[in-house]
Tab-separated table of C-alpha atoms in Angstrom:
chain	number	residue	atom	x	y	z
A	1	MET	CA	-22.806	22.834	13.163
A	2	ALA	CA	-22.276	26.205	11.554
A	3	ALA	CA	-19.803	29.013	11.418
A	4	SER	CA	-19.656	30.790	14.781
A	5	GLY	CA	-19.808	34.518	15.231
A	6	ILE	CA	-17.489	36.347	17.599
A	7	VAL	CA	-15.765	33.876	19.908
A	8	SER	CA	-13.815	34.207	23.120
A	9	GLY	CA	-10.385	32.639	23.383
A	10	LEU	CA	-11.836	30.348	26.055
A	11	VAL	CA	-13.209	28.044	23.332
A	12	GLY	CA	-9.966	27.915	21.351
A	13	ALA	CA	-7.924	24.722	21.018
A	14	MET	CA	-5.294	23.012	18.898
A	15	TYR	CA	-5.396	19.435	17.637
A	16	ILE	CA	-2.681	17.463	15.866
A	17	ALA	CA	-2.448	14.057	14.229
A	18	SER	CA	-2.392	11.144	16.637
A	19	SER	CA	-1.779	7.477	15.926
A	20	PRO	CA	-2.343	4.845	14.789
A	21	ALA	CA	-3.561	5.398	11.227
A	22	VAL	CA	-6.759	3.543	10.329
A	23	GLY	CA	-7.322	1.914	6.944
A	24	PHE	CA	-10.376	2.748	4.853
A	25	TYR	CA	-11.964	1.918	1.502
A	26	GLU	CA	-14.637	4.462	0.708
A	27	ALA	CA	-16.824	5.685	-2.113
A	28	CYS	CA	-16.093	9.113	-3.546
A	29	THR	CA	-17.918	11.657	-5.686
A	30	LEU	CA	-16.225	13.294	-8.657
A	31	GLN	CA	-17.000	17.012	-8.801
A	32	ALA	CA	-18.188	18.882	-11.884
A	33	ASP	CA	-14.646	19.975	-12.736
A	34	GLY	CA	-13.748	16.331	-13.440
A	35	LYS	CA	-10.597	16.619	-11.332
A	36	THR	CA	-11.695	16.918	-7.698
A	37	LEU	CA	-12.602	13.634	-6.017
A	38	ILE	CA	-14.261	14.084	-2.620
A	39	ILE	CA	-14.585	11.206	-0.145
A	40	ASP	CA	-18.252	10.700	0.754
A	41	ASN	CA	-17.560	9.684	4.371
A	42	THR	CA	-16.249	12.724	6.269
A	43	VAL	CA	-14.929	10.512	9.085
A	44	VAL	CA	-11.910	9.581	6.945
A	45	TRP	CA	-11.270	13.050	5.519
A	46	ILE	CA	-8.019	13.559	7.419
A	47	MET	CA	-5.701	11.319	5.403
A	48	ALA	CA	-1.967	10.765	5.765
A	49	LYS	CA	-0.261	13.021	3.215
A	50	ASP	CA	1.466	10.006	1.711
A	51	LYS	CA	0.618	8.822	-1.805
A	52	SER	CA	2.078	5.377	-1.090
A	53	LYS	CA	-0.871	4.791	1.235
A	54	LEU	CA	-3.580	5.825	-1.256
A	55	VAL	CA	-5.095	3.951	-4.209
A	56	PRO	CA	-7.785	5.890	-6.069
A	57	GLU	CA	-9.785	3.791	-8.485
A	58	VAL	CA	-12.581	4.120	-11.004
A	59	ASP	CA	-14.793	1.117	-11.785
A	60	GLY	CA	-12.295	-1.172	-10.038
A	61	VAL	CA	-9.225	0.056	-11.946
A	62	ALA	CA	-6.467	2.102	-10.306
A	63	ILE	CA	-6.257	5.733	-11.520
A	64	THR	CA	-2.762	6.642	-12.701
A	65	VAL	CA	-3.233	10.411	-13.174
A	66	ASP	CA	-1.129	12.401	-10.694
A	67	TYR	CA	-2.916	14.296	-7.915
A	68	GLU	CA	-2.558	16.487	-4.835
A	69	ILE	CA	-3.806	15.346	-1.433
A	70	GLU	CA	-6.096	17.840	0.319
A	71	ILE	CA	-8.488	17.540	3.235
A	72	GLY	CA	-11.130	14.991	2.302
A	73	ARG	CA	-10.251	15.016	-1.392
A	74	LEU	CA	-7.778	14.343	-4.141
A	75	VAL	CA	-7.297	16.984	-6.821
A	76	PHE	CA	-6.078	15.383	-10.054
A	77	LYS	CA	-3.834	17.177	-12.559
A	78	SER	CA	-6.158	16.287	-15.422
A	79	SER	CA	-9.741	15.093	-15.814
A	80	ILE	CA	-10.652	11.586	-14.642
A	81	ALA	CA	-14.268	11.888	-15.741
A	82	GLY	CA	-16.043	9.124	-17.650
A	83	GLY	CA	-16.322	6.451	-14.972
A	84	THR	CA	-19.251	5.350	-12.838
A	85	LEU	CA	-17.974	4.223	-9.433
A	86	TYR	CA	-15.089	6.094	-7.841
A	87	LYS	CA	-13.473	4.731	-4.684
A	88	LEU	CA	-10.386	5.394	-2.604
A	89	SER	CA	-8.439	3.123	-0.291
A	90	GLY	CA	-6.014	4.624	2.175
A	91	GLU	CA	-5.411	5.524	5.778
A	92	TYR	CA	-6.990	8.261	7.853
A	93	ILE	CA	-5.356	9.857	10.833
A	94	PRO	CA	-7.310	10.554	14.012
A	95	THR	CA	-6.491	13.873	15.668
A	96	THR	CA	-6.190	14.681	19.338
A	97	GLN	CA	-6.200	17.849	21.396
A	98	VAL	CA	-2.796	19.202	22.417
A	99	GLY	CA	-2.669	19.891	26.130
A	100	GLY	CA	-1.358	23.088	27.642
A	101	ILE	CA	-1.954	25.356	24.632
A	102	TYR	CA	-2.839	28.929	25.529
A	103	GLU	CA	-2.215	30.786	22.282
A	104	TRP	CA	-2.029	30.101	18.562
A	105	GLY	CA	-1.663	32.252	15.469
A	106	LEU	CA	-2.106	31.628	11.757
A	107	ASP	CA	-0.529	33.678	8.957
A	108	THR	CA	-1.610	33.179	5.334
A	109	LYS	CA	0.192	35.008	2.523
A	110	ILE	CA	-0.673	35.413	-1.139
A	111	ASN	CA	2.200	36.473	-3.363
A	112	LEU	CA	1.233	39.027	-5.957
A	113	ASN	CA	3.048	39.530	-9.263
A	114	ASP	CA	3.184	42.954	-10.808
A	115	LYS	CA	1.733	43.312	-14.307
A	116	THR	CA	1.731	47.090	-14.615
A	117	THR	CA	2.428	48.250	-18.166
A	118	PHE	CA	2.881	51.502	-20.045
A	119	GLY	CA	-0.294	53.512	-20.024
A	120	ASP	CA	-1.393	52.345	-16.564
A	121	GLU	CA	-1.529	54.995	-13.879
A	122	TRP	CA	-2.199	52.637	-10.998
A	123	GLU	CA	-0.336	49.379	-10.316
A	124	GLN	CA	-1.905	46.223	-11.749
A	125	LYS	CA	-1.394	42.888	-9.970
A	126	GLU	CA	-2.094	39.201	-10.458
A	127	LYS	CA	-2.121	36.316	-8.013
A	128	GLY	CA	0.994	34.203	-7.421
A	129	VAL	CA	1.699	31.334	-5.037
A	130	SER	CA	-0.009	31.181	-1.640
A	131	SER	CA	1.486	29.937	1.619
A	132	TRP	CA	0.662	29.705	5.293
A	133	SER	CA	2.485	29.408	8.557
A	134	ALA	CA	1.397	29.165	12.160
A	135	SER	CA	2.676	29.319	15.701
A	136	PHE	CA	1.572	28.222	19.129
A	137	LYS	CA	2.493	28.762	22.767
A	138	SER	CA	1.873	26.197	25.458
A	139	TYR	CA	2.778	25.096	28.914
A	140	TRP	CA	4.993	22.022	28.531
A	141	VAL	CA	3.110	18.810	29.254
A	142	ASP	CA	5.288	16.028	27.824
A	143	GLU	CA	7.852	15.215	25.089
A	144	SER	CA	5.238	14.481	22.399
A	145	MET	CA	5.669	17.809	20.561
A	146	PHE	CA	9.446	17.285	20.521
A	147	GLY	CA	8.781	13.907	18.899
A	148	VAL	CA	6.874	15.623	16.085
A	149	THR	CA	10.020	17.500	15.041
A	150	GLY	CA	11.406	14.201	13.719
A	151	ASN	CA	8.559	13.612	11.232
A	152	THR	CA	9.502	13.320	7.556
A	153	LEU	CA	6.019	13.947	6.187
A	154	PRO	CA	3.783	16.907	7.051
A	155	ILE	CA	1.098	16.199	9.651
A	156	ILE	CA	-2.390	17.551	10.186
A	157	TRP	CA	-2.867	20.651	12.343
A	158	ARG	CA	-6.258	21.945	13.475
A	159	PHE	CA	-6.493	25.427	14.973
A	160	PHE	CA	-9.881	25.814	16.648
A	161	THR	CA	-11.558	29.174	16.887
A	162	ASP	CA	-14.553	27.482	18.561
A	163	ILE	CA	-14.132	23.897	19.801
A	164	ASP	CA	-17.780	23.769	21.012
A	165	ASN	CA	-18.978	24.143	17.407
A	166	TRP	CA	-16.054	22.454	15.635
A	167	ASN	CA	-14.952	25.633	13.857
A	168	CYS	CA	-11.301	25.253	12.935
A	169	TRP	CA	-8.577	26.041	10.434
A	170	ILE	CA	-7.100	22.752	9.154
A	171	GLY	CA	-4.101	21.964	6.984
A	172	TYR	CA	-0.981	19.846	6.571
A	173	GLY	CA	2.209	21.368	7.949
A	174	HIS	CA	5.713	20.756	9.216
A	175	LEU	CA	6.737	21.634	12.755
A	176	ASP	CA	9.888	23.515	11.767
A	177	GLY	CA	10.736	25.091	15.087
A	178	LEU	CA	10.269	24.305	18.758
A	179	LYS	CA	11.538	26.435	21.613
A	180	GLN	CA	11.428	25.235	25.195
A	181	ALA	CA	12.106	27.443	28.174
A	182	ASN	CA	12.244	26.904	31.878
A	183	LYS	CA	12.425	29.576	34.576
A	184	VAL	CA	12.701	29.048	38.293
A	185	THR	CA	10.026	31.745	38.711
A	186	GLY	CA	7.608	30.277	36.170
A	187	LEU	CA	6.315	27.216	34.346
A	188	MET	CA	8.112	25.160	31.722
A	189	GLU	CA	6.854	26.466	28.367
A	190	GLU	CA	7.030	25.572	24.670
A	191	GLU	CA	6.678	27.691	21.562
A	192	GLY	CA	6.318	26.066	18.144
A	193	SER	CA	6.368	27.276	14.556
A	194	ILE	CA	4.703	25.474	11.660
A	195	THR	CA	5.176	25.874	7.909
A	196	GLY	CA	2.162	24.869	5.845
A	197	ASP	CA	2.412	22.197	3.133
A	198	GLY	CA	-0.482	22.786	0.740
A	199	LYS	CA	-3.781	24.544	1.225
A	200	ILE	CA	-5.356	25.526	4.522
A	201	TYR	CA	-9.139	25.250	4.994
A	202	PHE	CA	-11.717	26.630	7.398
A	203	MET	CA	-14.232	24.008	8.532
A	204	ASP	CA	-17.341	24.649	10.623
A	205	SER	CA	-18.612	21.144	11.292
A	206	LYS	CA	-17.476	17.967	13.011
A	207	ILE	CA	-15.955	15.333	10.720
A	208	GLU	CA	-14.946	12.646	13.188
A	209	PRO	CA	-17.305	9.996	14.563
B	1	MET	CA	-15.294	67.033	5.076
B	2	ALA	CA	-15.105	67.771	8.805
B	3	ILE	CA	-13.020	65.941	11.378
B	4	ALA	CA	-14.198	62.327	11.457
B	5	SER	CA	-14.629	60.265	14.565
B	6	GLY	CA	-13.524	56.642	14.332
B	7	ILE	CA	-16.934	55.481	15.504
B	8	ASP	CA	-18.367	56.438	12.105
B	9	GLY	CA	-15.863	54.324	10.173
B	10	LYS	CA	-16.705	51.086	8.402
B	11	VAL	CA	-15.561	48.940	5.465
B	12	GLY	CA	-17.807	47.938	2.594
B	13	ILE	CA	-17.199	44.980	0.299
B	14	GLY	CA	-18.637	44.110	-3.094
B	15	VAL	CA	-20.704	45.976	-5.636
B	16	GLY	CA	-23.557	46.418	-3.182
B	17	SER	CA	-21.124	47.448	-0.444
B	18	ASP	CA	-22.133	44.960	2.218
B	19	VAL	CA	-20.572	46.109	5.475
B	20	ILE	CA	-17.873	43.821	6.852
B	21	ALA	CA	-18.821	42.898	10.399
B	22	ASN	CA	-16.699	43.547	13.481
B	23	VAL	CA	-13.986	45.655	11.877
B	24	THR	CA	-12.065	47.529	14.572
B	25	GLU	CA	-9.492	49.308	12.424
B	26	TRP	CA	-8.622	49.928	8.788
B	27	THR	CA	-5.480	51.401	7.261
B	28	ALA	CA	-4.577	52.592	3.791
B	29	ASP	CA	-1.065	53.368	2.590
B	30	VAL	CA	-1.007	55.114	-0.778
B	31	LYS	CA	2.334	55.263	-2.557
B	32	HIS	CA	3.144	57.474	-5.499
B	33	ALA	CA	6.380	56.656	-7.295
B	34	ILE	CA	7.184	60.155	-8.479
B	35	GLN	CA	10.047	60.309	-11.002
B	36	GLY	CA	12.841	62.812	-10.596
B	37	THR	CA	13.462	65.205	-13.511
B	38	THR	CA	16.001	67.437	-11.857
B	39	SER	CA	18.687	68.456	-14.268
B	40	PHE	CA	21.761	70.613	-14.389
B	41	THR	CA	21.293	74.283	-13.445
B	42	GLU	CA	18.146	73.579	-11.448
B	43	GLU	CA	18.457	74.376	-7.766
B	44	TRP	CA	15.358	72.613	-6.546
B	45	ASP	CA	14.228	69.067	-7.249
B	46	THR	CA	11.525	68.663	-9.870
B	47	TYR	CA	9.340	65.636	-10.517
B	48	VAL	CA	6.662	64.198	-12.738
B	49	LYS	CA	3.958	61.808	-11.656
B	50	GLY	CA	4.562	58.060	-11.690
B	51	ILE	CA	2.712	54.906	-10.858
B	52	ARG	CA	0.479	54.884	-7.788
B	53	GLY	CA	-0.600	51.989	-5.607
B	54	MET	CA	-2.302	51.372	-2.303
B	55	SER	CA	-2.112	48.674	0.347
B	56	GLY	CA	-3.342	48.363	3.887
B	57	SER	CA	-5.091	46.217	6.433
B	58	LEU	CA	-8.408	45.536	8.112
B	59	LYS	CA	-8.344	44.427	11.722
B	60	CYS	CA	-11.417	42.544	12.921
B	61	ILE	CA	-12.811	40.543	15.733
B	62	PHE	CA	-12.978	37.188	13.933
B	63	ASN	CA	-16.515	36.316	12.873
B	64	ALA	CA	-16.808	33.167	10.747
B	65	ALA	CA	-20.571	33.705	10.456
B	66	ASP	CA	-20.136	37.031	8.589
B	67	THR	CA	-20.901	35.372	5.248
B	68	ASN	CA	-20.867	38.431	2.980
B	69	GLY	CA	-18.030	40.144	4.831
B	70	GLN	CA	-15.172	38.331	6.575
B	71	ALA	CA	-15.991	34.967	4.968
B	72	ALA	CA	-15.997	36.634	1.561
B	73	LEU	CA	-12.585	38.203	2.274
B	74	LYS	CA	-11.236	34.792	3.284
B	75	THR	CA	-12.602	33.207	0.101
B	76	ALA	CA	-11.047	35.950	-2.034
B	77	CYS	CA	-7.742	35.454	-0.226
B	78	PHE	CA	-7.663	31.695	-0.738
B	79	ASN	CA	-8.976	31.783	-4.323
B	80	GLY	CA	-6.733	34.647	-5.366
B	81	THR	CA	-9.662	36.724	-6.602
B	82	THR	CA	-10.229	40.440	-6.117
B	83	VAL	CA	-12.870	42.249	-4.073
B	84	ALA	CA	-14.339	45.731	-4.308
B	85	LEU	CA	-13.429	47.538	-1.097
B	86	LYS	CA	-14.854	50.791	0.206
B	87	LEU	CA	-13.061	52.281	3.223
B	88	TYR	CA	-15.213	54.837	5.003
B	89	TYR	CA	-13.725	57.871	6.770
B	90	ASP	CA	-17.178	58.698	8.135
B	91	THR	CA	-20.773	57.775	7.335
B	92	THR	CA	-20.623	59.108	3.766
B	93	ASN	CA	-17.038	59.765	2.598
B	94	SER	CA	-14.884	56.886	1.470
B	95	VAL	CA	-12.064	55.642	-0.745
B	96	SER	CA	-12.793	52.782	-3.166
B	97	ALA	CA	-10.609	50.271	-4.931
B	98	THR	CA	-10.418	46.758	-6.318
B	99	ALA	CA	-8.006	44.750	-4.207
B	100	PHE	CA	-6.397	41.382	-3.670
B	101	ILE	CA	-6.528	40.078	-0.135
B	102	ASP	CA	-2.873	39.069	0.061
B	103	GLY	CA	-2.592	38.261	3.734
B	104	LEU	CA	-4.718	36.809	6.507
B	105	LYS	CA	-3.591	36.493	10.117
B	106	ILE	CA	-5.706	34.842	12.804
B	107	SER	CA	-4.715	35.012	16.453
B	108	ASN	CA	-6.348	33.274	19.382
B	109	LYS	CA	-5.398	33.574	23.047
B	110	VAL	CA	-7.180	31.939	25.954
B	111	THR	CA	-7.146	35.292	27.760
B	112	GLY	CA	-8.565	37.206	24.816
B	113	ILE	CA	-10.836	37.057	21.823
B	114	CYS	CA	-10.186	35.512	18.427
B	115	GLU	CA	-8.967	38.217	16.045
B	116	ALA	CA	-8.278	38.471	12.322
B	117	GLU	CA	-6.208	40.849	10.233
B	118	PHE	CA	-6.718	40.986	6.464
B	119	ASN	CA	-4.019	42.655	4.358
B	120	TYR	CA	-4.896	44.001	0.930
B	121	THR	CA	-3.110	45.391	-2.101
B	122	THR	CA	-5.082	47.264	-4.724
B	123	THR	CA	-4.961	46.611	-8.447
B	124	GLY	CA	-6.054	49.399	-10.742
B	125	THR	CA	-7.546	52.816	-10.001
B	126	VAL	CA	-8.165	54.031	-6.455
B	127	SER	CA	-10.814	56.736	-6.126
């Protein structure tokens, strides 16, 4: 698979986490920065964003350094280098296509902090915190999206630009709004809003079996 | 500079000014925070120059395969790094700046085509 060029909306799609979660115990590779631990098997990359389900270990001993959960990897707060065999046990979440979707949108924002000082003639900026949000519109199919509104933890969302070539934006997010509307002259419709929890990625290859 | 047709516009990125693919529109909004110096007995406002800044947007047909263009903008956005932008009025005249990509919107409709909008804010001199 590879990144697609221009794509028609006809090959768009949206996937969300489905159930049940599936346990795994997989080898990982520590990156050169000493903090990023990537799972070797891409099939289990979509993990539950729940640290109680994950046990990273090095040479058979649990790692106690704190970390962030990202797609297919853990990013530790400080270096965990020095070991030989890194492994991770946890649960991965299969994803499934959401029926009835006809539109989605993604909005990523980077906050900038001003650092202009005396002597500057043009504004000077530096990067602050990033965030993302998304929305979708669909024809109502069933109550499953309403059920998602009750989730405590963020779930995985995949916004496909090209489902034929597995090009998608993927990230953890909370469904923080769901509108449903019914008109005698139309179809029952839903409109959802999502607030991102952590980083969003663009992937251009298939990761599931 | 004569009147410029939109068909001659383009956006360059990077030191070598690779052209960003599939751009359909660019905007630039330059602000100049002039400082008022009007004082008693003056009848008309007077000012001195202040800090300037520029922000704007690039609208594109989304193209994930545009490695040196749209993909580079996305990377800069997510990594919080700056890019060198060159916004062309026509085939030769342009405005250049170093900018943060501080916003990325993607929209996809079954009845349309996948589109992207990159928002930028410059840091430092615009020329």
